[in-house]
XYZ file of C-alpha atoms in Angstrom:
602
model
C 0.000 0.000 0.000
C 2.963 2.379 0.442
C 3.718 2.269 -3.336
C 0.259 3.490 -4.515
C 0.719 7.258 -3.774
C 4.135 7.231 -5.418
C 2.794 5.487 -8.555
C -0.071 7.977 -8.988
C 2.276 10.950 -8.598
C 4.713 9.675 -11.256
C 1.807 8.951 -13.648
C 0.490 12.545 -13.337
C 3.955 14.024 -13.974
C 4.320 11.943 -17.157
C 0.905 13.118 -18.500
C 1.785 16.786 -17.883
C 5.144 16.393 -19.689
C 3.545 14.769 -22.755
C 0.881 17.465 -22.895
C 3.462 20.246 -22.882
C 5.427 18.617 -25.750
C 2.295 18.255 -27.968
C 1.378 21.909 -27.392
C 4.802 23.106 -28.506
C 4.610 20.868 -31.641
C 1.208 22.287 -32.671
C 2.382 25.894 -32.206
C 5.426 25.408 -34.457
C 3.322 23.656 -37.161
C 0.810 26.526 -37.224
C 3.548 29.108 -37.615
C 5.067 27.306 -40.660
C 1.667 26.966 -42.376
C 0.988 30.719 -42.089
C 4.281 31.623 -43.819
C 3.597 29.241 -46.701
C 0.163 30.706 -47.317
C 1.572 34.299 -47.571
C 4.211 33.271 -50.142
C 1.627 31.574 -52.367
C -0.660 34.660 -52.374
C 2.160 36.990 -53.406
C 3.105 34.757 -56.349
C -0.419 34.826 -57.754
C -0.432 38.670 -57.823
C 2.844 38.795 -59.804
C 4.867 40.176 -57.081
C 8.030 38.433 -56.282
C 8.414 37.363 -52.813
C 10.484 39.591 -50.699
C 14.015 38.395 -50.503
C 16.227 38.919 -47.671
C 19.949 39.019 -47.803
C 21.408 35.608 -47.762
C 22.355 34.511 -44.385
C 24.258 31.498 -43.346
C 22.815 29.827 -40.348
C 24.654 27.041 -38.656
C 22.396 24.483 -37.091
C 23.452 21.944 -34.602
C 24.288 18.562 -35.873
C 21.231 17.222 -34.216
C 18.954 19.476 -36.323
C 19.347 18.645 -40.100
C 18.477 21.134 -42.894
C 15.281 19.987 -44.607
C 15.050 22.268 -47.716
C 17.949 24.207 -49.397
C 17.681 25.934 -52.852
C 20.880 26.759 -54.803
C 21.492 30.332 -55.973
C 20.290 31.194 -59.496
C 23.087 31.685 -62.065
C 24.033 35.196 -63.084
C 23.459 36.033 -66.873
C 26.015 38.350 -68.501
C 24.026 41.199 -70.088
C 25.917 44.134 -71.379
C 22.957 46.424 -71.138
C 22.489 45.596 -67.568
C 23.502 47.834 -64.792
C 26.839 46.688 -63.752
C 26.798 48.676 -60.565
C 24.309 46.394 -58.891
C 26.115 43.667 -57.071
C 25.161 40.109 -57.504
C 23.068 38.653 -54.747
C 23.069 35.058 -53.621
C 19.867 34.035 -51.866
C 19.839 30.827 -49.831
C 16.496 29.748 -48.552
C 16.224 26.953 -46.096
C 13.308 25.639 -44.120
C 13.809 24.194 -40.573
C 11.509 21.505 -39.509
C 11.978 20.698 -35.817
C 11.459 17.172 -34.598
C 11.067 15.716 -31.113
C 12.703 12.520 -30.100
C 10.474 9.841 -28.730
C 10.181 10.170 -25.021
C 11.194 7.202 -22.980
C 8.181 5.481 -21.483
C 8.278 4.899 -17.802
C 7.547 1.261 -17.088
C 6.908 -0.190 -13.623
C 7.827 -3.823 -13.562
C 7.446 -5.863 -10.386
C 10.633 -7.831 -9.806
C 12.179 -9.619 -6.845
C 15.214 -7.956 -5.333
C 18.591 -9.239 -6.294
C 20.107 -11.409 -3.608
C 23.370 -10.064 -2.292
C 25.667 -13.039 -2.139
C 28.674 -11.103 -0.930
C 29.955 -11.820 2.607
C 31.319 -9.280 5.031
C 34.427 -10.665 6.699
C 34.270 -10.376 10.514
C 37.345 -11.098 12.592
C 37.120 -12.099 16.270
C 40.168 -12.014 18.479
C 39.712 -14.280 21.512
C 42.547 -14.107 24.031
C 43.866 -17.417 25.178
C 42.958 -18.295 28.778
C 44.405 -20.920 31.032
C 41.903 -22.083 33.660
C 42.917 -24.258 36.572
C 40.304 -25.610 38.992
C 41.293 -26.992 42.371
C 38.876 -29.508 43.805
C 40.848 -30.102 46.985
C 38.750 -29.235 50.082
C 40.284 -26.839 52.556
C 39.885 -26.728 56.307
C 37.018 -24.634 57.661
C 37.977 -22.145 60.342
C 35.526 -19.931 62.262
C 36.057 -16.303 61.381
C 34.162 -13.153 62.172
C 31.659 -12.233 59.508
C 32.994 -9.414 57.352
C 30.486 -6.636 56.803
C 29.406 -6.449 53.174
C 30.226 -2.957 51.893
C 27.374 -3.187 49.399
C 24.802 -3.847 52.100
C 22.930 -0.862 53.460
C 22.799 -1.162 57.227
C 19.497 -0.285 58.850
C 18.963 0.168 62.568
C 15.854 -1.590 63.867
C 13.881 -0.982 67.026
C 10.871 -2.745 68.453
C 8.506 -2.674 71.417
C 6.703 -5.759 72.691
C 3.965 -5.612 75.341
C 1.479 -8.178 76.600
C -0.834 -9.214 79.418
C -2.578 -12.392 80.550
C -4.126 -14.293 83.419
C -2.451 -14.619 86.834
C -2.046 -10.828 86.667
C 0.766 -11.349 84.195
C 2.293 -8.343 82.477
C 5.347 -8.168 80.302
C 7.231 -5.629 78.259
C 10.324 -5.693 76.106
C 12.096 -3.100 73.990
C 15.260 -3.120 71.906
C 17.129 -0.368 70.073
C 20.093 -0.556 67.712
C 22.594 2.138 66.774
C 25.656 2.412 64.558
C 26.592 2.160 60.908
C 26.965 -1.620 60.863
C 30.565 -1.383 59.689
C 32.607 0.456 62.288
C 30.324 0.270 65.328
C 27.148 -1.534 66.383
C 25.292 -1.018 69.660
C 22.219 -2.914 70.827
C 20.221 -1.765 73.837
C 17.624 -4.128 75.334
C 15.327 -3.914 78.335
C 12.646 -6.321 79.620
C 10.354 -7.017 82.565
C 7.675 -9.567 83.532
C 5.456 -10.015 86.575
C 2.900 -12.655 87.644
C 0.866 -13.552 90.718
C -0.437 -17.055 91.464
C -3.340 -18.275 93.568
C -1.198 -19.426 96.492
C -0.153 -17.105 99.261
C 2.985 -15.116 98.315
C 3.164 -16.897 94.947
C 4.523 -13.855 93.174
C 7.504 -13.269 90.921
C 9.004 -10.422 88.912
C 12.016 -10.172 86.628
C 13.537 -7.266 84.833
C 16.849 -6.400 83.242
C 18.827 -4.079 81.013
C 21.905 -4.797 78.902
C 23.959 -3.012 76.252
C 26.053 -4.874 73.687
C 28.555 -2.867 71.623
C 30.929 -4.063 68.908
C 33.668 -1.822 67.505
C 35.839 -2.655 64.486
C 39.263 -1.072 64.142
C 41.289 -0.367 61.015
C 43.875 -3.009 61.904
C 41.257 -5.808 61.601
C 40.486 -6.126 65.313
C 37.136 -6.306 67.056
C 36.314 -4.944 70.505
C 33.246 -6.141 72.401
C 31.692 -4.654 75.542
C 28.591 -5.893 77.354
C 27.451 -4.141 80.546
C 24.255 -5.522 82.062
C 21.951 -5.486 85.074
C 19.476 -8.217 86.049
C 17.093 -8.588 88.950
C 14.628 -11.295 89.985
C 12.165 -11.139 92.849
C 10.220 -14.049 94.308
C 8.813 -15.138 97.632
C 9.512 -18.341 99.566
C 5.909 -19.572 99.380
C 6.740 -23.303 99.463
C 6.638 -23.781 103.243
C 4.793 -26.588 105.010
C 2.430 -26.736 106.692
C 0.527 -24.024 104.864
C -0.992 -22.879 108.171
C 2.258 -21.208 109.139
C 2.130 -17.430 109.154
C 4.908 -15.364 107.618
C 5.100 -11.740 106.645
C 5.976 -11.019 103.031
C 9.175 -9.330 104.128
C 10.281 -12.591 105.754
C 9.587 -14.516 102.541
C 11.128 -12.012 100.121
C 13.998 -13.399 98.032
C 15.593 -10.955 95.602
C 18.713 -11.580 93.535
C 20.470 -8.905 91.495
C 23.502 -8.937 89.231
C 25.518 -6.057 87.831
C 28.454 -6.788 85.591
C 30.416 -6.179 82.436
C 32.079 -8.363 79.806
C 34.808 -7.090 77.492
C 36.852 -8.803 74.813
C 39.280 -8.306 71.938
C 39.957 -10.584 68.981
C 41.736 -10.466 65.647
C 39.244 -11.457 62.978
C 41.911 -13.035 60.789
C 45.199 -14.679 61.640
C 48.208 -12.365 61.690
C 51.411 -12.821 59.705
C 52.556 -15.506 62.137
C 49.327 -17.529 61.840
C 48.198 -16.616 65.375
C 44.658 -15.863 66.485
C 43.765 -14.668 69.980
C 40.648 -13.685 71.890
C 41.309 -12.340 75.419
C 38.195 -11.723 77.554
C 37.527 -10.082 80.894
C 34.371 -10.623 82.955
C 33.472 -9.006 86.244
C 30.215 -9.031 88.157
C 28.696 -8.552 91.584
C 25.815 -10.794 92.624
C 23.850 -9.864 95.769
C 20.563 -10.600 97.537
C 18.205 -8.625 99.757
C 19.931 -9.888 102.935
C 23.384 -8.429 102.221
C 24.727 -11.689 100.889
C 26.935 -11.102 97.875
C 29.516 -12.577 95.527
C 32.242 -10.704 93.651
C 33.799 -12.522 90.719
C 36.557 -11.627 88.258
C 37.269 -13.918 85.267
C 40.135 -13.708 82.778
C 40.336 -15.874 79.639
C 43.149 -15.790 77.059
C 42.848 -18.432 74.309
C 45.645 -18.404 71.713
C 45.904 -20.542 68.593
C 48.954 -20.976 66.360
C 48.491 -22.742 62.998
C 51.207 -24.525 61.012
C 49.829 -24.710 57.511
C 46.340 -26.077 57.028
C 46.641 -29.279 59.051
C 48.608 -28.690 62.247
C 47.947 -26.209 65.025
C 48.809 -25.556 68.644
C 46.193 -24.283 71.071
C 46.903 -22.658 74.407
C 44.220 -21.435 76.775
C 44.661 -19.616 80.065
C 41.808 -19.124 82.539
C 41.678 -17.471 85.943
C 38.437 -17.283 87.949
C 38.685 -15.511 91.317
C 35.635 -15.008 93.537
C 34.811 -14.007 97.107
C 31.494 -14.719 98.883
C 30.061 -13.222 102.042
C 26.797 -13.873 103.982
C 26.536 -11.453 106.918
C 22.965 -12.561 107.714
C 24.240 -16.008 108.753
C 25.759 -15.888 112.249
C 29.351 -16.995 112.229
C 29.479 -17.503 108.458
C 32.986 -16.653 107.280
C 33.894 -15.046 103.983
C 34.578 -17.633 101.327
C 37.235 -17.547 98.632
C 36.779 -19.578 95.498
C 39.677 -19.461 93.033
C 40.218 -21.624 89.977
C 43.144 -21.532 87.525
C 43.458 -23.590 84.329
C 46.037 -24.024 81.552
C 44.835 -25.762 78.384
C 47.658 -26.695 75.981
C 46.751 -29.042 73.139
C 47.907 -30.219 69.732
C 45.438 -30.225 66.816
C 45.512 -32.286 63.650
C 42.767 -31.352 61.193
C 41.963 -32.889 57.828
C 38.634 -32.978 55.992
C 37.897 -36.503 57.238
C 39.849 -36.731 60.483
C 40.328 -34.412 63.452
C 42.430 -34.984 66.530
C 42.844 -32.827 69.616
C 45.334 -34.100 72.165
C 46.254 -32.244 75.333
C 46.112 -32.010 79.093
C 44.681 -29.440 81.514
C 46.816 -28.586 84.537
C 44.498 -27.020 87.130
C 44.573 -25.445 90.581
C 41.237 -25.592 92.368
C 41.581 -23.580 95.572
C 45.243 -24.612 95.722
C 44.438 -28.265 94.985
C 46.350 -29.396 91.914
C 44.874 -31.809 89.382
C 45.724 -32.860 85.841
C 42.734 -33.396 83.585
C 42.616 -35.165 80.206
C 41.675 -33.397 76.995
C 41.626 -35.847 74.064
C 38.967 -35.881 71.322
C 38.809 -37.700 67.979
C 36.440 -37.272 65.028
C 36.394 -39.440 61.900
C 34.122 -38.727 58.958
C 32.826 -41.388 56.575
C 32.062 -39.382 53.462
C 30.321 -42.234 51.660
C 27.456 -42.334 54.152
C 27.869 -38.800 55.576
C 28.527 -40.096 59.086
C 30.841 -38.715 61.763
C 32.111 -40.927 64.570
C 33.452 -39.241 67.683
C 35.085 -40.315 70.895
C 36.994 -38.651 73.673
C 38.218 -38.425 77.201
C 37.843 -34.943 78.575
C 37.903 -33.283 81.961
C 36.963 -29.925 83.380
C 35.543 -27.958 86.258
C 32.053 -26.668 86.914
C 32.550 -23.404 88.789
C 30.027 -23.273 91.636
C 29.124 -19.903 93.077
C 26.239 -18.077 94.652
C 25.080 -16.813 91.263
C 25.309 -20.157 89.414
C 23.589 -22.130 92.190
C 20.777 -19.571 92.559
C 20.292 -19.652 88.801
C 19.772 -23.425 88.953
C 17.591 -23.384 92.090
C 16.179 -19.955 93.062
C 15.022 -21.240 96.462
C 18.484 -21.854 98.004
C 19.483 -20.339 101.308
C 22.798 -18.870 102.466
C 25.936 -20.864 101.670
C 28.169 -22.103 104.448
C 30.799 -23.671 102.179
C 31.628 -23.736 98.490
C 33.331 -26.336 96.308
C 33.849 -26.603 92.558
C 32.802 -29.770 90.762
C 35.463 -31.719 88.895
C 34.044 -33.737 86.004
C 35.707 -36.475 83.964
C 33.880 -37.876 80.934
C 34.648 -40.734 78.552
C 32.283 -40.794 75.609
C 31.627 -42.227 72.162
C 28.956 -41.368 69.660
C 27.894 -40.676 66.104
C 26.281 -37.771 64.337
C 25.066 -37.655 60.779
C 22.558 -36.255 58.331
C 20.050 -38.180 56.244
C 19.166 -36.361 53.051
C 18.873 -32.601 52.968
C 16.612 -32.161 55.983
C 17.264 -34.751 58.733
C 20.102 -34.632 61.269
C 20.639 -36.860 64.279
C 23.159 -37.536 67.040
C 23.640 -40.288 69.615
C 26.185 -40.170 72.428
C 26.953 -42.462 75.362
C 29.105 -41.319 78.285
C 30.700 -42.571 81.473
C 31.045 -39.734 83.975
C 32.710 -39.201 87.285
C 31.803 -36.262 89.565
C 33.778 -34.927 92.507
C 32.088 -32.462 94.888
C 28.767 -32.485 93.059
C 26.238 -30.081 94.722
C 22.877 -31.640 95.707
C 19.731 -29.888 96.972
C 17.798 -30.849 100.119
C 14.871 -29.083 101.756
C 15.982 -27.397 104.943
C 14.802 -28.717 108.264
C 11.559 -27.337 109.623
C 9.198 -25.772 107.097
C 11.453 -26.670 104.144
C 10.955 -23.408 102.275
C 14.674 -23.124 101.440
C 17.162 -25.646 100.105
C 20.474 -26.502 101.670
C 23.463 -27.310 99.468
C 25.182 -30.600 100.269
C 28.143 -31.969 98.321
C 28.758 -35.533 97.201
C 32.518 -36.208 97.323
C 32.442 -38.794 94.531
C 29.666 -39.972 92.260
C 29.499 -41.835 88.964
C 26.918 -41.798 86.218
C 25.979 -43.364 82.895
C 24.489 -40.903 80.427
C 22.850 -41.453 77.042
C 21.972 -38.473 74.938
C 20.184 -38.276 71.578
C 19.091 -35.479 69.264
C 16.942 -35.356 66.149
C 16.287 -32.433 63.849
C 14.325 -31.663 60.712
C 14.711 -28.387 58.845
C 13.093 -27.175 55.650
C 14.554 -23.777 54.786
C 12.832 -21.184 56.979
C 9.379 -22.730 56.742
C 9.638 -25.622 59.182
C 12.054 -26.566 61.952
C 11.616 -29.467 64.379
C 14.124 -30.266 67.126
C 13.950 -32.976 69.766
C 16.385 -34.210 72.399
C 16.444 -36.673 75.245
C 18.970 -37.270 78.028
C 18.950 -40.187 80.418
C 21.362 -40.197 83.354
C 21.767 -42.991 85.881
C 23.532 -41.613 88.971
C 25.219 -44.297 91.028
C 28.105 -45.099 93.380
C 27.319 -42.296 95.837
C 29.455 -42.477 98.970
C 27.788 -39.991 101.356
C 24.271 -39.190 100.154
C 21.544 -41.729 99.613
C 20.281 -40.236 96.346
C 21.251 -37.567 93.851
C 18.913 -35.054 95.508
C 17.361 -32.570 93.068
C 18.990 -33.949 89.898
C 16.702 -35.116 87.076
C 17.300 -38.665 85.831
C 15.411 -38.176 82.539
C 14.837 -35.056 80.469
C 13.219 -34.688 77.059
C 12.583 -31.489 75.150
C 11.089 -30.660 71.781
C 10.385 -27.534 69.774
C 8.603 -26.718 66.551
C 8.573 -23.571 64.444
C 6.273 -23.582 61.447
C 5.628 -20.732 59.047
C 2.113 -21.833 58.248
C 1.270 -18.807 56.077
C 3.169 -15.825 54.799
C 2.050 -13.723 57.770
C 1.409 -16.491 60.316
C 4.056 -18.349 62.308
C 3.274 -21.081 64.837
C 5.620 -22.404 67.503
C 5.301 -25.151 70.097
C 7.456 -26.489 72.940
C 7.260 -29.619 75.038
C 9.153 -30.407 78.248
C 9.118 -33.903 79.710
C 11.080 -35.181 82.666
C 10.988 -37.770 85.377
C 10.754 -36.523 88.943
C 13.933 -35.940 90.899
C 14.545 -37.610 94.273
C 13.920 -35.538 97.400
C 13.695 -35.970 101.154
C 10.485 -35.142 102.966
C 10.056 -33.642 106.410
C 10.378 -37.089 107.993
C 13.764 -37.538 106.284
C 12.385 -40.258 104.021
C 13.606 -40.503 100.427
C 10.904 -39.769 97.892
C 10.689 -39.391 94.154
C 8.852 -36.631 92.335
C 6.144 -37.280 89.764
C 6.786 -37.305 86.040
C 6.063 -33.987 84.363
C 4.686 -32.984 80.957
C 4.577 -29.287 80.105
C 3.188 -28.277 76.712
C 3.376 -24.745 75.302
C 1.875 -23.272 72.149
C 2.305 -19.846 70.571
C 1.561 -17.936 67.404
C 2.493 -14.629 65.795
C 0.485 -12.933 63.052
C 1.352 -9.884 60.962
C -1.536 -7.418 60.619
C 0.498 -4.474 59.262
C 4.010 -4.144 57.843
C 5.270 -3.075 61.286
C 2.636 -4.460 63.634
C 2.366 -8.091 64.777
C -0.039 -9.796 67.136
C 1.292 -12.600 69.330
C -0.190 -15.204 71.664
C 1.555 -17.561 74.094
C -0.145 -20.389 76.010
C 1.888 -22.239 78.644
C 1.163 -25.427 80.599
C -1.719 -26.488 78.354
C -2.403 -29.504 80.574
C -3.005 -27.182 83.566
C -0.749 -29.291 85.760
C 0.561 -27.704 88.973
C 3.616 -29.926 89.017
C 6.691 -29.466 91.201
C 10.150 -29.104 89.764
C 11.432 -28.486 93.289
C 9.782 -30.150 96.236
C 7.021 -28.066 97.920
C 6.960 -25.472 95.107
C 3.946 -25.775 92.808
C 4.143 -23.962 89.479
C 1.354 -21.922 87.891
C -1.374 -23.729 85.979
C -2.560 -22.926 82.472
C -1.206 -19.503 81.578
C -2.182 -17.433 78.534
C -0.417 -14.264 77.503
C -0.974 -12.086 74.436
C -0.027 -8.701 73.059
C 1.472 -6.761 70.180
C 4.909 -6.133 68.710
C 5.622 -2.877 66.884
C 8.822 -2.410 64.890
C 10.453 0.921 64.057
C 12.517 0.998 60.868
């Protein structure tokens, strides 16, 4: 269709050109006919036609002369006037002609195929590629901050309320650029009141974690904190006894700071180090307190990718005082450890061989430190075995954290533990992981917990000089990206060969835990927890050995996003509404439901 206007235009131009040529031809023909008619009329009247002087006209070669008459001969007549010159008259007639115009023809034809080829030259530089498929050893390193990632500081506030007059609140703030400095500030509190007399508890705390990166590839860490827990000694018997709340008040508080320095990559000598300092003061509402200072200095020197030497130094120095107990002296509890070891690491075999010289309150002991791991790549199985030793540092803070109903301490000992174990751990497919471990343990100066004489509202700490145990531990996990995670673990311990105490008072023989996190929908996440254990042995008011009942505690929670920054959450604890006793004479709360909102600031 694009050729139609052009064709019409060319056709009109051709018609106009032909018309102009025909008009010129007719005009010239008319002019010649008029001249011929005048010459014929003059001849009939006897008048000679007027003659003009002969002229010689030169025509172009393309225009031929059509009619030329020769000059008449001159007759010699003596009587004639000789003064008149002879005249030569040349008459010629020009008849123009027009060449045939070329006719414009439009012939449809296919275009001519261009068979010529344009030469194109490509210059590809030669490259030598070498791929190394040898696995290298994996070493834990600090995560380097990605310079292309835009750091954003997040803040959130979480509040909630529920039955048993339960109220909770939590807030967290972050500061820094994410590259040179990061600071996280967190505060929390929670209160609840049960149906029993003085069954009240409250916890609150505040901590600040700061990380600073220096230009010489070092990282500083500081962590000041404050924690406080308040409860009442409501587990007295008989319940008819009358106590004021001030007599039952039990408040523990801790103020402390942790600081550390580490090089994120090994220096030129292949050495990595991470010295740490910890200091805290733990005190109660009766002027009992514990001051503790801890120094740790682990150093590692690598020799290539396989061999390494590890040296760890630890010093833990504490003092305890209980002025409320008449005649109770101040207690010193000092522990010093040196941990030299040799390491041999390959992708399929790892060996750590060393000893631990130790000084526990001036009592010297040498502890073993030997571990072996062998990997069977064909079935993705790791076998492990070892003989290791160590100390469990016992203090006012650690014992109150395990049992919040303890009374003042009259003596303090650290627990020396020796363990010989063997086990396997492996993964099945891309989602399942499992681990099984069997151990033979030996405990020296293991703390046990007995209800105090009388009403039994506090627990006395008694120590077992030597005790053995057989322990079997298993774990199972299933993970599917971030949508589903299931973890389960069980630990069975058979305490035996006690020399002073009849039973392992207050220690659980069987514990099982499980957790589930499931992202059911895009904006809905469900979580569940289960705690199962067999009752621990205890001694009643008649000094008879008893065993606590088995316990099952089920918890269920959910969190739902209603706005980009606002989430609703719900937590239900003790779904079976069982007022079981983890510690003798202390019933826990029944079914507890707590819900609230979380708002994020970004």
